[in-house]
PDB file of C-alpha atoms in Angstrom:
ATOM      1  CA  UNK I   1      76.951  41.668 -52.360  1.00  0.00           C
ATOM      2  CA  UNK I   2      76.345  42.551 -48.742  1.00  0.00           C
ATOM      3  CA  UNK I   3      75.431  46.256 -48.046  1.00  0.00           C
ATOM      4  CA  UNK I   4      77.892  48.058 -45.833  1.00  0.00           C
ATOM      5  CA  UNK I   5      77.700  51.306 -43.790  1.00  0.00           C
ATOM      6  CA  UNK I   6      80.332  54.058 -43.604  1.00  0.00           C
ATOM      7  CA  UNK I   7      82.609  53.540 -40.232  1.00  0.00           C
ATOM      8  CA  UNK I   8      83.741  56.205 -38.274  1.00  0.00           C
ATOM      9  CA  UNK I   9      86.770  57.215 -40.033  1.00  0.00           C
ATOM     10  CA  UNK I  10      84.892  58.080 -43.391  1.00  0.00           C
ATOM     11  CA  UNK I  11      82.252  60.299 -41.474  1.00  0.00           C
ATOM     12  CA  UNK I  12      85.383  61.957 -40.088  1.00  0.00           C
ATOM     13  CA  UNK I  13      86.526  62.541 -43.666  1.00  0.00           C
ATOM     14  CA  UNK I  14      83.007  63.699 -45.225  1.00  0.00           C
ATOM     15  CA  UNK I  15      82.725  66.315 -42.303  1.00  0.00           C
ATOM     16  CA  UNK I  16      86.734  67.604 -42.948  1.00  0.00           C
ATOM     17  CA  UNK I  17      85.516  68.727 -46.891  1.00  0.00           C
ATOM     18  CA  UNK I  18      81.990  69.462 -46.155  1.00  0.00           C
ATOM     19  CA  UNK I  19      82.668  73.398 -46.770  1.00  0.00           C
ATOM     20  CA  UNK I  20      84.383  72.791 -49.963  1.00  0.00           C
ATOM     21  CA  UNK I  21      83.170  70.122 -51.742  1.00  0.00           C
ATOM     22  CA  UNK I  22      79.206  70.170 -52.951  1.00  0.00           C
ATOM     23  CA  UNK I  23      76.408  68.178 -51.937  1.00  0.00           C
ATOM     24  CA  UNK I  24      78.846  66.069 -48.799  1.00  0.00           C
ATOM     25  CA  UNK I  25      76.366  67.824 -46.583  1.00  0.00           C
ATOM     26  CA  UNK I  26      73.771  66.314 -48.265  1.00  0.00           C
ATOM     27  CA  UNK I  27      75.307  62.926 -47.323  1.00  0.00           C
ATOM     28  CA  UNK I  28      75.594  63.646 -43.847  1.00  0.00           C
ATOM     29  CA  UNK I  29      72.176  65.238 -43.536  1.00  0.00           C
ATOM     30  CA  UNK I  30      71.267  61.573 -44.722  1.00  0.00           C
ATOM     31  CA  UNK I  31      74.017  59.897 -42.810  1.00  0.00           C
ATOM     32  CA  UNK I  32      72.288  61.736 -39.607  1.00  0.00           C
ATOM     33  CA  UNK I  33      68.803  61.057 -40.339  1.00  0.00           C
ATOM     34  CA  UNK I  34      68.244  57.800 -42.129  1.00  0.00           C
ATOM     35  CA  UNK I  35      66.694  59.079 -45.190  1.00  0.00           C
ATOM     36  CA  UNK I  36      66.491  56.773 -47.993  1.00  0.00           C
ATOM     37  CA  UNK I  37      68.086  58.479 -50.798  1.00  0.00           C
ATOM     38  CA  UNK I  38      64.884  59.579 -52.693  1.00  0.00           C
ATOM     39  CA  UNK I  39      63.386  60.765 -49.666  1.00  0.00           C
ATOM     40  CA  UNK I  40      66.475  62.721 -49.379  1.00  0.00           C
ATOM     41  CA  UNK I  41      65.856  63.941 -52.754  1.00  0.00           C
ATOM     42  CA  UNK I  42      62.285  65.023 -51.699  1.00  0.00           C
ATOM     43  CA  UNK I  43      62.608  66.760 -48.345  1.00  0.00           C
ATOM     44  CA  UNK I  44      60.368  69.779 -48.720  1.00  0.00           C
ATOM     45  CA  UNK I  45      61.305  72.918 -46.778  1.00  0.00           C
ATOM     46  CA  UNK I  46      58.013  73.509 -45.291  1.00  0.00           C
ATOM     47  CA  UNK I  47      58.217  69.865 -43.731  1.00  0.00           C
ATOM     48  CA  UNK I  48      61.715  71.675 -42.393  1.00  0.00           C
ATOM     49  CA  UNK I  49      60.963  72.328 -38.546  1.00  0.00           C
ATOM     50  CA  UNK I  50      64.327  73.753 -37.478  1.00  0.00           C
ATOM     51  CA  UNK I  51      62.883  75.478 -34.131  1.00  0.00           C
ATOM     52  CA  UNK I  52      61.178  72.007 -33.120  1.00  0.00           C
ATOM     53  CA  UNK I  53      64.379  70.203 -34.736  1.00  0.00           C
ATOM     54  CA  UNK I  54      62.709  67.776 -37.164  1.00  0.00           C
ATOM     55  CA  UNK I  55      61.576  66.956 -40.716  1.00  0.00           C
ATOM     56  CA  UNK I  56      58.431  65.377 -41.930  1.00  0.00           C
ATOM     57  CA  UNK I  57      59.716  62.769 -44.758  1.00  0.00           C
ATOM     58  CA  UNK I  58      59.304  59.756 -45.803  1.00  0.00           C
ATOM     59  CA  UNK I  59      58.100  56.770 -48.973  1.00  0.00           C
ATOM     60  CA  UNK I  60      58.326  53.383 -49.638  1.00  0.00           C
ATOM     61  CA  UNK I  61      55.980  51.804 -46.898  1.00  0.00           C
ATOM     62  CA  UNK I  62      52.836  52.653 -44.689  1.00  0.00           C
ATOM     63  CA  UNK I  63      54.840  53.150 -41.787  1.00  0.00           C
ATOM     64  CA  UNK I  64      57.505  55.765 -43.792  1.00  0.00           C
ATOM     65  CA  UNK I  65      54.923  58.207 -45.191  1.00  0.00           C
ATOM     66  CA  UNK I  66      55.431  61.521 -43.717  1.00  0.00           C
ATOM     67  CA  UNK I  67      57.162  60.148 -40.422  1.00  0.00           C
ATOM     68  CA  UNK I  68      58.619  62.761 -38.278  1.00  0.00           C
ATOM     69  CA  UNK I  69      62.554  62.407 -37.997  1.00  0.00           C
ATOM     70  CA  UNK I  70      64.727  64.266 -35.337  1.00  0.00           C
ATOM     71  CA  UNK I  71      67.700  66.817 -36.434  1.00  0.00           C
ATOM     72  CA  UNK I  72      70.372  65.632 -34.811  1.00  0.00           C
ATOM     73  CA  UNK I  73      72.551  68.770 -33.476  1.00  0.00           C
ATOM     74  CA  UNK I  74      75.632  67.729 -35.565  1.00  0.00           C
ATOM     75  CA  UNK I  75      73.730  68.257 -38.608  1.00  0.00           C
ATOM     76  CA  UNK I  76      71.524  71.422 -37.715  1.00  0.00           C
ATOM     77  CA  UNK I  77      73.675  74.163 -38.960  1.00  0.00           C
ATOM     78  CA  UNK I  78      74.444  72.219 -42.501  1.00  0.00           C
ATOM     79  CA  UNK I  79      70.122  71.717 -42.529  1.00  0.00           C
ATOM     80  CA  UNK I  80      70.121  75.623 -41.449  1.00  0.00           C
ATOM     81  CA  UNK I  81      72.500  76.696 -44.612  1.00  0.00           C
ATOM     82  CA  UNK I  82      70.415  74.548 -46.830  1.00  0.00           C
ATOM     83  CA  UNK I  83      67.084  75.555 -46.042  1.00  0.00           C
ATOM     84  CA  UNK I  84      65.696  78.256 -47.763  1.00  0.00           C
ATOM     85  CA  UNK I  85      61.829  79.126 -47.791  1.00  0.00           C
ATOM     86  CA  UNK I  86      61.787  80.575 -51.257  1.00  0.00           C
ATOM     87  CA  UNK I  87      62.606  77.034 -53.002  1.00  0.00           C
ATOM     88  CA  UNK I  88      60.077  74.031 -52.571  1.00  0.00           C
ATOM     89  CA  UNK I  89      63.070  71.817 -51.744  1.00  0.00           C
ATOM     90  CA  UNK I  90      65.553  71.470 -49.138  1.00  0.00           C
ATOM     91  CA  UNK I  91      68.105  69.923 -52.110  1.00  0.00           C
ATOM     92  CA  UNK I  92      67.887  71.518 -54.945  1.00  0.00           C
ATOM     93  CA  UNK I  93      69.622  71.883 -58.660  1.00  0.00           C
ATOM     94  CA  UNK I  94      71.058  74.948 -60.629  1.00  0.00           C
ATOM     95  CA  UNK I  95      69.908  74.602 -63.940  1.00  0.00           C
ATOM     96  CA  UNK I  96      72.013  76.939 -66.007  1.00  0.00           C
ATOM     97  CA  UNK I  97      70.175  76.968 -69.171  1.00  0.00           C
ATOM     98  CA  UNK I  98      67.287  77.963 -67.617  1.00  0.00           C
ATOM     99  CA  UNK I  99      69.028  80.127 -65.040  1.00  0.00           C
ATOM    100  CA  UNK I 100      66.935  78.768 -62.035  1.00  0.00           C
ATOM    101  CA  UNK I 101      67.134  76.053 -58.797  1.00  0.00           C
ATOM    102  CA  UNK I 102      64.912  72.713 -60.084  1.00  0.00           C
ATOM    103  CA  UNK I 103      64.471  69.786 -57.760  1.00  0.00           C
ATOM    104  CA  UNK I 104      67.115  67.245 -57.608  1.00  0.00           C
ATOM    105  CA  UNK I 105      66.217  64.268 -58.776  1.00  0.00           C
ATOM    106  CA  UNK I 106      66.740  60.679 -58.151  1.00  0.00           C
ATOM    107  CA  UNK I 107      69.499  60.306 -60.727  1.00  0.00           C
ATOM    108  CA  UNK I 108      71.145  64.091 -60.199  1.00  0.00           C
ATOM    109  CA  UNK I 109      71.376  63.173 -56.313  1.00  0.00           C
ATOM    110  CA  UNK I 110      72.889  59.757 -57.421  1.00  0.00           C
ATOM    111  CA  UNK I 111      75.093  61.646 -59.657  1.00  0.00           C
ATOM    112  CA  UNK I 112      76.417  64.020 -57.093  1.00  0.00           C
ATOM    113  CA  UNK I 113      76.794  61.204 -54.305  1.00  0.00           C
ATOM    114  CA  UNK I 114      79.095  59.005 -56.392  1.00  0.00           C
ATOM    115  CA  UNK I 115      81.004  62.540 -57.444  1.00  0.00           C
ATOM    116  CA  UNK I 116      81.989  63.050 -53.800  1.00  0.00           C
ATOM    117  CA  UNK I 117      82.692  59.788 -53.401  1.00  0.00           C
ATOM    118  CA  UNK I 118      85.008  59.587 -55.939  1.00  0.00           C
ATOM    119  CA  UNK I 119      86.522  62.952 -54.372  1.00  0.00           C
ATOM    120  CA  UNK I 120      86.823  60.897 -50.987  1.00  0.00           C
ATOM    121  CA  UNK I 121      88.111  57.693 -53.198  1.00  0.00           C
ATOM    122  CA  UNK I 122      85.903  55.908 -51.487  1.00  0.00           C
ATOM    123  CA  UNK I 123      83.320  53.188 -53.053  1.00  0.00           C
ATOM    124  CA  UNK I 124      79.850  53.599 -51.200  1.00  0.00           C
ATOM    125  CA  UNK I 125      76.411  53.361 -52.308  1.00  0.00           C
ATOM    126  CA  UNK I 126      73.776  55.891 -51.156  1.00  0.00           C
ATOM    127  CA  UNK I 127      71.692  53.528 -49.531  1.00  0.00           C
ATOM    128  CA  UNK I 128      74.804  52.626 -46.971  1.00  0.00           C
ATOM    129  CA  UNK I 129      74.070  56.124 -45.295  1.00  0.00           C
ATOM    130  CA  UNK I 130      71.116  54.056 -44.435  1.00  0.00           C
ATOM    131  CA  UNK I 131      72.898  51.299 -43.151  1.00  0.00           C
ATOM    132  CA  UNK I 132      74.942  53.648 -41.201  1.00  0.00           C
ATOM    133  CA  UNK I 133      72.476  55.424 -39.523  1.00  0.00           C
ATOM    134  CA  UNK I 134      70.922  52.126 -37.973  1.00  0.00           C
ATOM    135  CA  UNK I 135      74.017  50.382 -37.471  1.00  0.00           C
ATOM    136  CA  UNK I 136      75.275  53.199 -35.419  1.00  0.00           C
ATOM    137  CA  UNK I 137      71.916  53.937 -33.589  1.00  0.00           C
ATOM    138  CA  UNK I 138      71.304  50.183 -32.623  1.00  0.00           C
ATOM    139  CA  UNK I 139      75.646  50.284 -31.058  1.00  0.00           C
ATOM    140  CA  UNK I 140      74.408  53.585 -28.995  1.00  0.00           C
ATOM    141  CA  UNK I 141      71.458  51.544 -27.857  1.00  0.00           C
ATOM    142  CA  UNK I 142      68.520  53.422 -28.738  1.00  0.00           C
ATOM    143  CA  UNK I 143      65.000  52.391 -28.412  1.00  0.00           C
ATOM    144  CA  UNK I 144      64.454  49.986 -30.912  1.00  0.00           C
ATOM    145  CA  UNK I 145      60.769  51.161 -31.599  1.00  0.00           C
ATOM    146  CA  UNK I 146      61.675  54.729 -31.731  1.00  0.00           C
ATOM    147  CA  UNK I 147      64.133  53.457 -34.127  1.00  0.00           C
ATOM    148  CA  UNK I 148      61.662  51.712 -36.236  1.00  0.00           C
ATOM    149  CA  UNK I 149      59.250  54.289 -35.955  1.00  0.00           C
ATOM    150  CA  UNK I 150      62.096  57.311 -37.081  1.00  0.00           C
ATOM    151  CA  UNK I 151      63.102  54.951 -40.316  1.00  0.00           C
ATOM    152  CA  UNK I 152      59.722  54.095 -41.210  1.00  0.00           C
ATOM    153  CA  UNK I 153      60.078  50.095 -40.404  1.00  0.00           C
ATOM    154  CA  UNK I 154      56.552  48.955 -39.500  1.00  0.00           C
ATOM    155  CA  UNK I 155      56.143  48.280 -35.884  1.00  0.00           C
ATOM    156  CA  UNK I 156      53.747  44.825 -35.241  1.00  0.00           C
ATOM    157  CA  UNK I 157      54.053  44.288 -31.309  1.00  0.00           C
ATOM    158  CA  UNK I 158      50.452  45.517 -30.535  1.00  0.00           C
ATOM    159  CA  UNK I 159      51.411  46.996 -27.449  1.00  0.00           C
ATOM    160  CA  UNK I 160      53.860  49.624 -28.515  1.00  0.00           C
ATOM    161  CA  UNK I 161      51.568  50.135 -32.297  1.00  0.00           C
ATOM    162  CA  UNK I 162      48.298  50.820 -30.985  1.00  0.00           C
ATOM    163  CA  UNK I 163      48.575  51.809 -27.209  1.00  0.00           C
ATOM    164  CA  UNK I 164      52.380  53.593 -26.826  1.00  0.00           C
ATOM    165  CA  UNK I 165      52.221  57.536 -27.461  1.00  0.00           C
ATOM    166  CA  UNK I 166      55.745  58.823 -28.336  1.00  0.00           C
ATOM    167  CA  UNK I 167      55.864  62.463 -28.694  1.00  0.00           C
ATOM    168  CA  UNK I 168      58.709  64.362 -30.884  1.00  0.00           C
ATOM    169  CA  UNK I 169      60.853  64.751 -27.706  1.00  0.00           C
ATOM    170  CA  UNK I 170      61.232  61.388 -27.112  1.00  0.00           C
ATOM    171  CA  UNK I 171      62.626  60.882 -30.830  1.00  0.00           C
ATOM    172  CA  UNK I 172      65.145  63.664 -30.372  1.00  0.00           C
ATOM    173  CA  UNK I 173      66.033  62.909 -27.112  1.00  0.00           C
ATOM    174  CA  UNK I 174      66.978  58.857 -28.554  1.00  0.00           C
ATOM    175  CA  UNK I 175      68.282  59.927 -32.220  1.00  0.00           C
ATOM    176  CA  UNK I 176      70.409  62.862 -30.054  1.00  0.00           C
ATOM    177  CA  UNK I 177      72.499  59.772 -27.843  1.00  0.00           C
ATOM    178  CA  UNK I 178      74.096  58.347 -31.522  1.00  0.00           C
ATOM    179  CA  UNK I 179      77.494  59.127 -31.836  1.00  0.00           C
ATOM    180  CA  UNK I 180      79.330  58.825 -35.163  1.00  0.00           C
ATOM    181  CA  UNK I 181      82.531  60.227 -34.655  1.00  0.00           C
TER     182      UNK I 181
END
């Protein structure tokens, strides 16, 4: 089955509940940032850099490991009610028998994506936020290797690997021209 992303409409629908219903900011955050879900899952709040308006994240591959990914401005304030210094994690869990905030983990953020999903009654994987965020960065045309480089796709062309310096401006200013709405 071929992935799919989340089309404008759906954003639209994710951002009209995002007060009320748990953890949909946690799909835009990923929606606006092109986490992979477990990264999502293991965002650490003092990788949080909401003056310089970016995160350090990032598995999987070589070129993912602790890459630096803008905050795009739509999703700021839903980053800024999240964070919180005192907890290791930017998404965390309740854990009522214990009466304290745990990590979430793969499955729990699993769990709580399909939950809103089913809220939305709509049938999306978590990895489609994904999908979403480079579908709709490659229609507003941005730099392909800042693109790579902000997902953590390994860049081979010599030229812009090795010799082409990108500082954390230049990824904000690119991720900052994607419209999803």
């Amino acid at each position: 089955m071929k992935k799919s992303h989340l089309q404008p409409k759906k954003i639209k629908k994710i951002w009209e509940i995002v007060e009320d219903v748990p953890f949909a900011d946690m799909i835009l955050i990923e929606i606006y940032t092109g986490f992979r879900p477990i990264e999502m899952a293991e965002i650490k709040n003092k990788n949080v850099h909401l003056d310089e308006n970016y995160i350090i994240g990032g598995t999987k591959t070589q070129a993912g490991i602790d890459r630096i990914v803008p905050i795009h401005p739509e999703i700021k304030p839903l980053i800024t009610k999240r964070y919180n210094s005192e907890n290791e994690f930017l998404f965390n869990d309740y854990n009522k028998l214990a009466h304290n905030v745990t990590p979430l983990t793969y499955d729990k953020y699993r769990n709580r994506f399909k939950k809103v999903m089913t809220y939305l009654d709509m049938s999306h994987t978590p990895h489609e936020t994904r999908h979403t965020f480079i579908t709709c960065a490659k229609n507003c045309k941005i730099n392909d290797y800042i693109l790579k480089r902000v997902v953590g796709h390994e860049i081979t062309d010599v030229t812009e690997k090795v010799y082409t310096h990108r500082n954390i401006e230049a990824l904000i200013k690119e991720v900052n021209k994607i419209i999803f709405i």
